[in-house]
Coordinates of N, CA and C in Angstrom, one line a residue:
X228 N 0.8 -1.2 0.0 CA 0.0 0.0 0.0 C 0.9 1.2 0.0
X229 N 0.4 2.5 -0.7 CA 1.2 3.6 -0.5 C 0.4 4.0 0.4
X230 N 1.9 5.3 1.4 CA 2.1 5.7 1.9 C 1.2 7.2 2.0
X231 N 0.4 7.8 2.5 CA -0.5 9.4 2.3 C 0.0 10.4 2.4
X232 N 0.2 11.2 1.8 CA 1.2 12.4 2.2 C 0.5 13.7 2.5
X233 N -0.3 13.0 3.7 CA -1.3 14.3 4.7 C -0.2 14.6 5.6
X234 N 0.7 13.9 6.1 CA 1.7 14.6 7.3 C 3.0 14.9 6.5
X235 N 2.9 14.9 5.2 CA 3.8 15.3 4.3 C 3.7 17.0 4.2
X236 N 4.9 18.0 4.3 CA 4.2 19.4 3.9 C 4.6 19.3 1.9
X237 N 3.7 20.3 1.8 CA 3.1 20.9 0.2 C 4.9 20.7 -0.4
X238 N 5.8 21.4 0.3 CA 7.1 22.0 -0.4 C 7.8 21.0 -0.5
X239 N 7.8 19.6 0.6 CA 8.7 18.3 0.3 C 7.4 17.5 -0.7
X240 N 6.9 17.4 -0.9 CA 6.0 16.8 -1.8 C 6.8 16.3 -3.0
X241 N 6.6 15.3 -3.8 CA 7.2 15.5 -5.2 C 5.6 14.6 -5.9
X242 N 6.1 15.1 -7.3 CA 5.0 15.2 -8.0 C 5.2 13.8 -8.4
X243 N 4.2 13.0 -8.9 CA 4.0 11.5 -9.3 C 4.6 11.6 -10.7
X244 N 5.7 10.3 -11.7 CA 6.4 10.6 -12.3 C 5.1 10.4 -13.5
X245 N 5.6 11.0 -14.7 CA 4.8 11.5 -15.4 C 4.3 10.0 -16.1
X246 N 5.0 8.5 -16.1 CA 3.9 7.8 -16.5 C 3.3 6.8 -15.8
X247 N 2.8 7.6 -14.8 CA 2.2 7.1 -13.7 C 0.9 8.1 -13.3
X248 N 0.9 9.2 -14.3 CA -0.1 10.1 -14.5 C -1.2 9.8 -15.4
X249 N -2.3 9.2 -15.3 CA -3.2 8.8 -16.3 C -3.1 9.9 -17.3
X250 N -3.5 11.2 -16.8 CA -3.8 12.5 -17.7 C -2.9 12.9 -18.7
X251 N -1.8 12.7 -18.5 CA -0.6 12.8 -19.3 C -0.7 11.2 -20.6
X252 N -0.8 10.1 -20.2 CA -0.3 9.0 -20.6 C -1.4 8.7 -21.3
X253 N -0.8 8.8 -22.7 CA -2.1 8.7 -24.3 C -1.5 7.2 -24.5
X254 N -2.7 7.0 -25.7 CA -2.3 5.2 -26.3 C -0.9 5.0 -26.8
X255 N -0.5 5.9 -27.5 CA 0.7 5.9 -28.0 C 1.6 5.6 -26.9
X256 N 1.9 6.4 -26.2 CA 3.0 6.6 -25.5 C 2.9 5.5 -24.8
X257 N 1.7 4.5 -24.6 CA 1.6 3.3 -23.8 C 2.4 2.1 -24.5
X258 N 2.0 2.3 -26.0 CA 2.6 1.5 -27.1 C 4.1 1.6 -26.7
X259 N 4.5 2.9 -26.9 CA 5.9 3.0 -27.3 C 6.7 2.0 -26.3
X260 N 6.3 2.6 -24.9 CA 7.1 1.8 -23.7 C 6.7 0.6 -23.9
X261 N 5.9 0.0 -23.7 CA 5.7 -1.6 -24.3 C 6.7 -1.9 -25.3
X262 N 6.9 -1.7 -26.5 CA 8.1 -1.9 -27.2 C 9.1 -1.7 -27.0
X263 N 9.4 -0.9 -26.2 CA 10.8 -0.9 -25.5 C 10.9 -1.5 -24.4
X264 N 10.1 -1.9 -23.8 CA 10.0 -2.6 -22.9 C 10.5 -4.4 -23.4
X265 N 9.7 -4.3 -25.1 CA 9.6 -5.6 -25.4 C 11.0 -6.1 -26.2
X266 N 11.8 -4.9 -26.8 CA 12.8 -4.7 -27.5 C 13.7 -5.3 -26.3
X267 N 14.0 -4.1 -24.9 CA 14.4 -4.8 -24.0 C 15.0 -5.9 -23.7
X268 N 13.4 -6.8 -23.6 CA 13.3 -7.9 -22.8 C 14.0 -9.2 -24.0
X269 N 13.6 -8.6 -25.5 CA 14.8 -9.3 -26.6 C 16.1 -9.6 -26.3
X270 N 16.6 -8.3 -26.1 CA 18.3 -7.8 -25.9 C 18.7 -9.3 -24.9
X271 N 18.0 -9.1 -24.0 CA 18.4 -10.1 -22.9 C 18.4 -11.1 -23.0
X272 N 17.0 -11.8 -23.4 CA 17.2 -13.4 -24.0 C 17.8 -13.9 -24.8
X273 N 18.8 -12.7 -25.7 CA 19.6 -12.9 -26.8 C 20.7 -13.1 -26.6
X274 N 21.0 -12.4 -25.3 CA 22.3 -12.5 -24.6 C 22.3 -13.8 -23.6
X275 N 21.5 -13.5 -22.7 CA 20.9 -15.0 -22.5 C 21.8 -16.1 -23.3
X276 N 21.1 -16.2 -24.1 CA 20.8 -17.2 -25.0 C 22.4 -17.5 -25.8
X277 N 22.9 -16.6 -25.8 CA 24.2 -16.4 -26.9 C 25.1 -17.2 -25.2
X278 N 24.9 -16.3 -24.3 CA 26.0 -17.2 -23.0 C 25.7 -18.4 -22.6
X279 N 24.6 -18.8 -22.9 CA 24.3 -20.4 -22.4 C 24.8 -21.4 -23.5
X280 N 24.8 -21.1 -24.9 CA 24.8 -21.5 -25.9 C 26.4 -21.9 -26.0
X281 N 27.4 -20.5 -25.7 CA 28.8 -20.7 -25.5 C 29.3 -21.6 -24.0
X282 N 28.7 -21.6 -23.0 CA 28.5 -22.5 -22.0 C 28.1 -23.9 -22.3
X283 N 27.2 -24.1 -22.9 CA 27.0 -25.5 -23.6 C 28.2 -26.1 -24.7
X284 N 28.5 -24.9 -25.3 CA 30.0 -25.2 -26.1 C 31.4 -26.3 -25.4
X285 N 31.5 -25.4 -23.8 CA 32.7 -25.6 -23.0 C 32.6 -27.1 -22.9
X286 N 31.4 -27.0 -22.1 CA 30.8 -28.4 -21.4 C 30.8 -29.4 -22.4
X287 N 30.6 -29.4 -23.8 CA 30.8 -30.3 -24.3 C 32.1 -30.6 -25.0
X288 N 32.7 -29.8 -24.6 CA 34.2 -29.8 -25.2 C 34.7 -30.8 -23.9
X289 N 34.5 -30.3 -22.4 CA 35.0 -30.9 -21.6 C 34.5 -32.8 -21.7
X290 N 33.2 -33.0 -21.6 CA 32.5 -34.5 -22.1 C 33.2 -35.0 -22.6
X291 N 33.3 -34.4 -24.1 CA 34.3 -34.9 -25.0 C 36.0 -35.7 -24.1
X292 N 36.5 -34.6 -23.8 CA 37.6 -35.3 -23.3 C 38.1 -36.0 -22.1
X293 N 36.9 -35.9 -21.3 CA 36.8 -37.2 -20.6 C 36.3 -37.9 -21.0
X294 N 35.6 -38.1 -21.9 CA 35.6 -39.9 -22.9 C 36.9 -40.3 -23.0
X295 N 37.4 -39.3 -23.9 CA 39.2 -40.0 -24.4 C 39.9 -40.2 -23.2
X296 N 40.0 -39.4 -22.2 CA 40.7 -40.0 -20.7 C 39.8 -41.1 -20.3
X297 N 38.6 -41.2 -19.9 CA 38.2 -42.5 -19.7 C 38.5 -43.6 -20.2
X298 N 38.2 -43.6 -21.7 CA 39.0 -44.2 -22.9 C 39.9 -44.9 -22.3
X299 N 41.1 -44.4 -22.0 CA 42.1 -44.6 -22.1 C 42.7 -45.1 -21.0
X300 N 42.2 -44.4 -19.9 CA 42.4 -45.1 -18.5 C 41.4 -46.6 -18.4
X301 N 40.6 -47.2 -19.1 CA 40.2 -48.4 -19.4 C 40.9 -49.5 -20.1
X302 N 41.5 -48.5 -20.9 CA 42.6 -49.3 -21.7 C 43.4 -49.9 -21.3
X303 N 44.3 -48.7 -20.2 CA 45.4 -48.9 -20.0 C 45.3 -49.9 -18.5
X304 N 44.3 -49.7 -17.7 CA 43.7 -50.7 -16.6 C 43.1 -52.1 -17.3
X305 N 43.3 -52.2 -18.4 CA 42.9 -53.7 -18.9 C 44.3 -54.2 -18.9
X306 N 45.2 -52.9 -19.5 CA 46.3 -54.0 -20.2 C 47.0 -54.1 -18.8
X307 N 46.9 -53.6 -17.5 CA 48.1 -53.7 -16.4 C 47.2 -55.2 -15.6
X308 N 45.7 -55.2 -15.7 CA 44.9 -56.7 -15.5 C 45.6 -58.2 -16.3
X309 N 46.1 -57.8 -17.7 CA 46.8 -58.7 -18.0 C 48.5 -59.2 -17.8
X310 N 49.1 -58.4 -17.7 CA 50.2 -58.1 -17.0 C 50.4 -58.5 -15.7
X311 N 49.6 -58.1 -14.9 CA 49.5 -58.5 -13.1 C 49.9 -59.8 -12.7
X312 N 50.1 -60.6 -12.0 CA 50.4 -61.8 -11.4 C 48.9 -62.1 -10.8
X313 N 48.6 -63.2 -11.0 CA 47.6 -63.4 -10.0 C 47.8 -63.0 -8.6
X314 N 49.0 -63.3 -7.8 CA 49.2 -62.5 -6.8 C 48.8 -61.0 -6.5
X315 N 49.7 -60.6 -7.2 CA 49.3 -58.9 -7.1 C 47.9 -59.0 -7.2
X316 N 46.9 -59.6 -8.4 CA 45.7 -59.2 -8.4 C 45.0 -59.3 -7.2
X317 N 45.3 -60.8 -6.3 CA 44.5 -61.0 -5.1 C 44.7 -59.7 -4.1
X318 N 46.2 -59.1 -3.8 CA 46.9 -58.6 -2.9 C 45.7 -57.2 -3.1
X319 N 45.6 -56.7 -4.6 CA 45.2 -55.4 -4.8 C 44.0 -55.8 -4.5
X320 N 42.8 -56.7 -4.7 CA 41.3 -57.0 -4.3 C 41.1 -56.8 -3.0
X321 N 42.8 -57.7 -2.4 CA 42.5 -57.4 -0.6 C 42.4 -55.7 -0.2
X322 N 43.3 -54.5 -0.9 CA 43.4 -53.9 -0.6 C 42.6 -53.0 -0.5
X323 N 41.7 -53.6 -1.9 CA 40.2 -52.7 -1.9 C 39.1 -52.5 -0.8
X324 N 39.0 -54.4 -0.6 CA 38.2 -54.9 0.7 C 38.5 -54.0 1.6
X325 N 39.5 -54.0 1.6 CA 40.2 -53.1 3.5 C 40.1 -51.7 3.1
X326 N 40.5 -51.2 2.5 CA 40.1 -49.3 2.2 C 41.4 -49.3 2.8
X327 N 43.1 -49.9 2.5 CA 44.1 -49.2 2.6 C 44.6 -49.0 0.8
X328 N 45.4 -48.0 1.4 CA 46.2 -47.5 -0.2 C 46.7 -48.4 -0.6
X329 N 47.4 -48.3 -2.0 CA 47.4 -49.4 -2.7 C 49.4 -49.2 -2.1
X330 N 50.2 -50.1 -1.9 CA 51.3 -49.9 -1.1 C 52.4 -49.5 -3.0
X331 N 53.3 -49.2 -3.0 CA 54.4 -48.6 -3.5 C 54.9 -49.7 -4.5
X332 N 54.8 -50.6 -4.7 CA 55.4 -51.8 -5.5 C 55.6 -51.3 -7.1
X333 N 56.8 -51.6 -8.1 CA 56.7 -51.4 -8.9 C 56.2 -52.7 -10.0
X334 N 55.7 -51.5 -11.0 CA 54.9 -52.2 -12.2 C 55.3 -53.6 -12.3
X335 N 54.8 -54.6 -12.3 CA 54.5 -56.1 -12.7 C 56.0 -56.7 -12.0
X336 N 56.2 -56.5 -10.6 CA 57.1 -57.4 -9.9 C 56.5 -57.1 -8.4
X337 N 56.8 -58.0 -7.6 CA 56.8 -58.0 -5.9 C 57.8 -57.8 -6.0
X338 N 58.3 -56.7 -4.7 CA 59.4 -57.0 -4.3 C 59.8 -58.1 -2.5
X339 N 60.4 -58.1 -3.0 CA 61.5 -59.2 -1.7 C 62.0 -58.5 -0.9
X340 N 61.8 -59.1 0.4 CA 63.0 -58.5 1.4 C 64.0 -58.4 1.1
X341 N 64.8 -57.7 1.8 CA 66.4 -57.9 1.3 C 67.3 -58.9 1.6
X342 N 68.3 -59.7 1.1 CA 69.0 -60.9 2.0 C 70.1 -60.2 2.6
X343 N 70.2 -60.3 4.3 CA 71.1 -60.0 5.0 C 72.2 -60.5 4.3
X344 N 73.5 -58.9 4.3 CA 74.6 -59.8 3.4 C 75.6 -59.8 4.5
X345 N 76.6 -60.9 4.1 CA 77.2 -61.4 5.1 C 78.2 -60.5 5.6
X346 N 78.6 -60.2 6.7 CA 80.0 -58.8 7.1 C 81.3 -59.7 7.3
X347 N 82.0 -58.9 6.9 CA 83.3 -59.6 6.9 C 84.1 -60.0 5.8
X348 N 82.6 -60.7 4.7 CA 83.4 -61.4 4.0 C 83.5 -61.0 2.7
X349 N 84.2 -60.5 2.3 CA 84.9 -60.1 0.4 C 84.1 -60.8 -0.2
X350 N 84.8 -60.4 -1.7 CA 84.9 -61.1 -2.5 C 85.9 -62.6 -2.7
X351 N 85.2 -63.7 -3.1 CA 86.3 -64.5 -2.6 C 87.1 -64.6 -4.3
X352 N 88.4 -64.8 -3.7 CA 89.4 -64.5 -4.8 C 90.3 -65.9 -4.6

């Protein structure tokens, strides 16, 4: 609801803006704003439309290349499945089971403890 401007004095008053004045505001002038209003409301959806459009661009640029990383990381996870030792494969299943990291071992070998080497003794000659 507005506000009454009976405890308003005459001098701070301001006048109602002119197209909000019936008496002033003919068909035309009703027209006009409406088309600018509608012109407007174009500009925007066009822009709109133009930034979603380049946003849909990115996003499918990005899709795109996580296929080929997927791709690829399927690939390359088949060929280290054939490679593996059956050991390793059990070792890495356990590891899954349990939710520890997968431990440091290089590509397609176990490693071995180390054999205590003997002190003292050379090379024998």
């Amino acid at each position: 609801m507005a506000a009454t401007d009976g405890n308003v004095p005459a001098r701070l008053r301001l006048p109602p803006p002119p197209c909000c004045v019936p008496a002033f505001s003919s068909g035309a002038s009703v027209v006009a704003i409406d088309n600018k209003i509608e012109q407007a409301m174009d500009l925007v959806k066009s822009h709109l439309m133009y930034a979603v459009r380049e946003e849909v661009e990115v996003l499918k640029e990005q899709i795109k290349e996580l296929i080929e990383k997927n791709s690829q990381l399927e690939q390359e996870n088949t060929l280290l499945k054939t490679l593996a030792s059956p050991e390793q494969l059990a070792q890495f299943q356990a590891q899954l089971q349990t939710g520890s990291p997968p431990s440091s071992q290089t590509q397609g070998t176990t490693q071995q403890p180390a054999q205590p080497a003997s002190q003292g003794s050379g090379p024998s000659a």
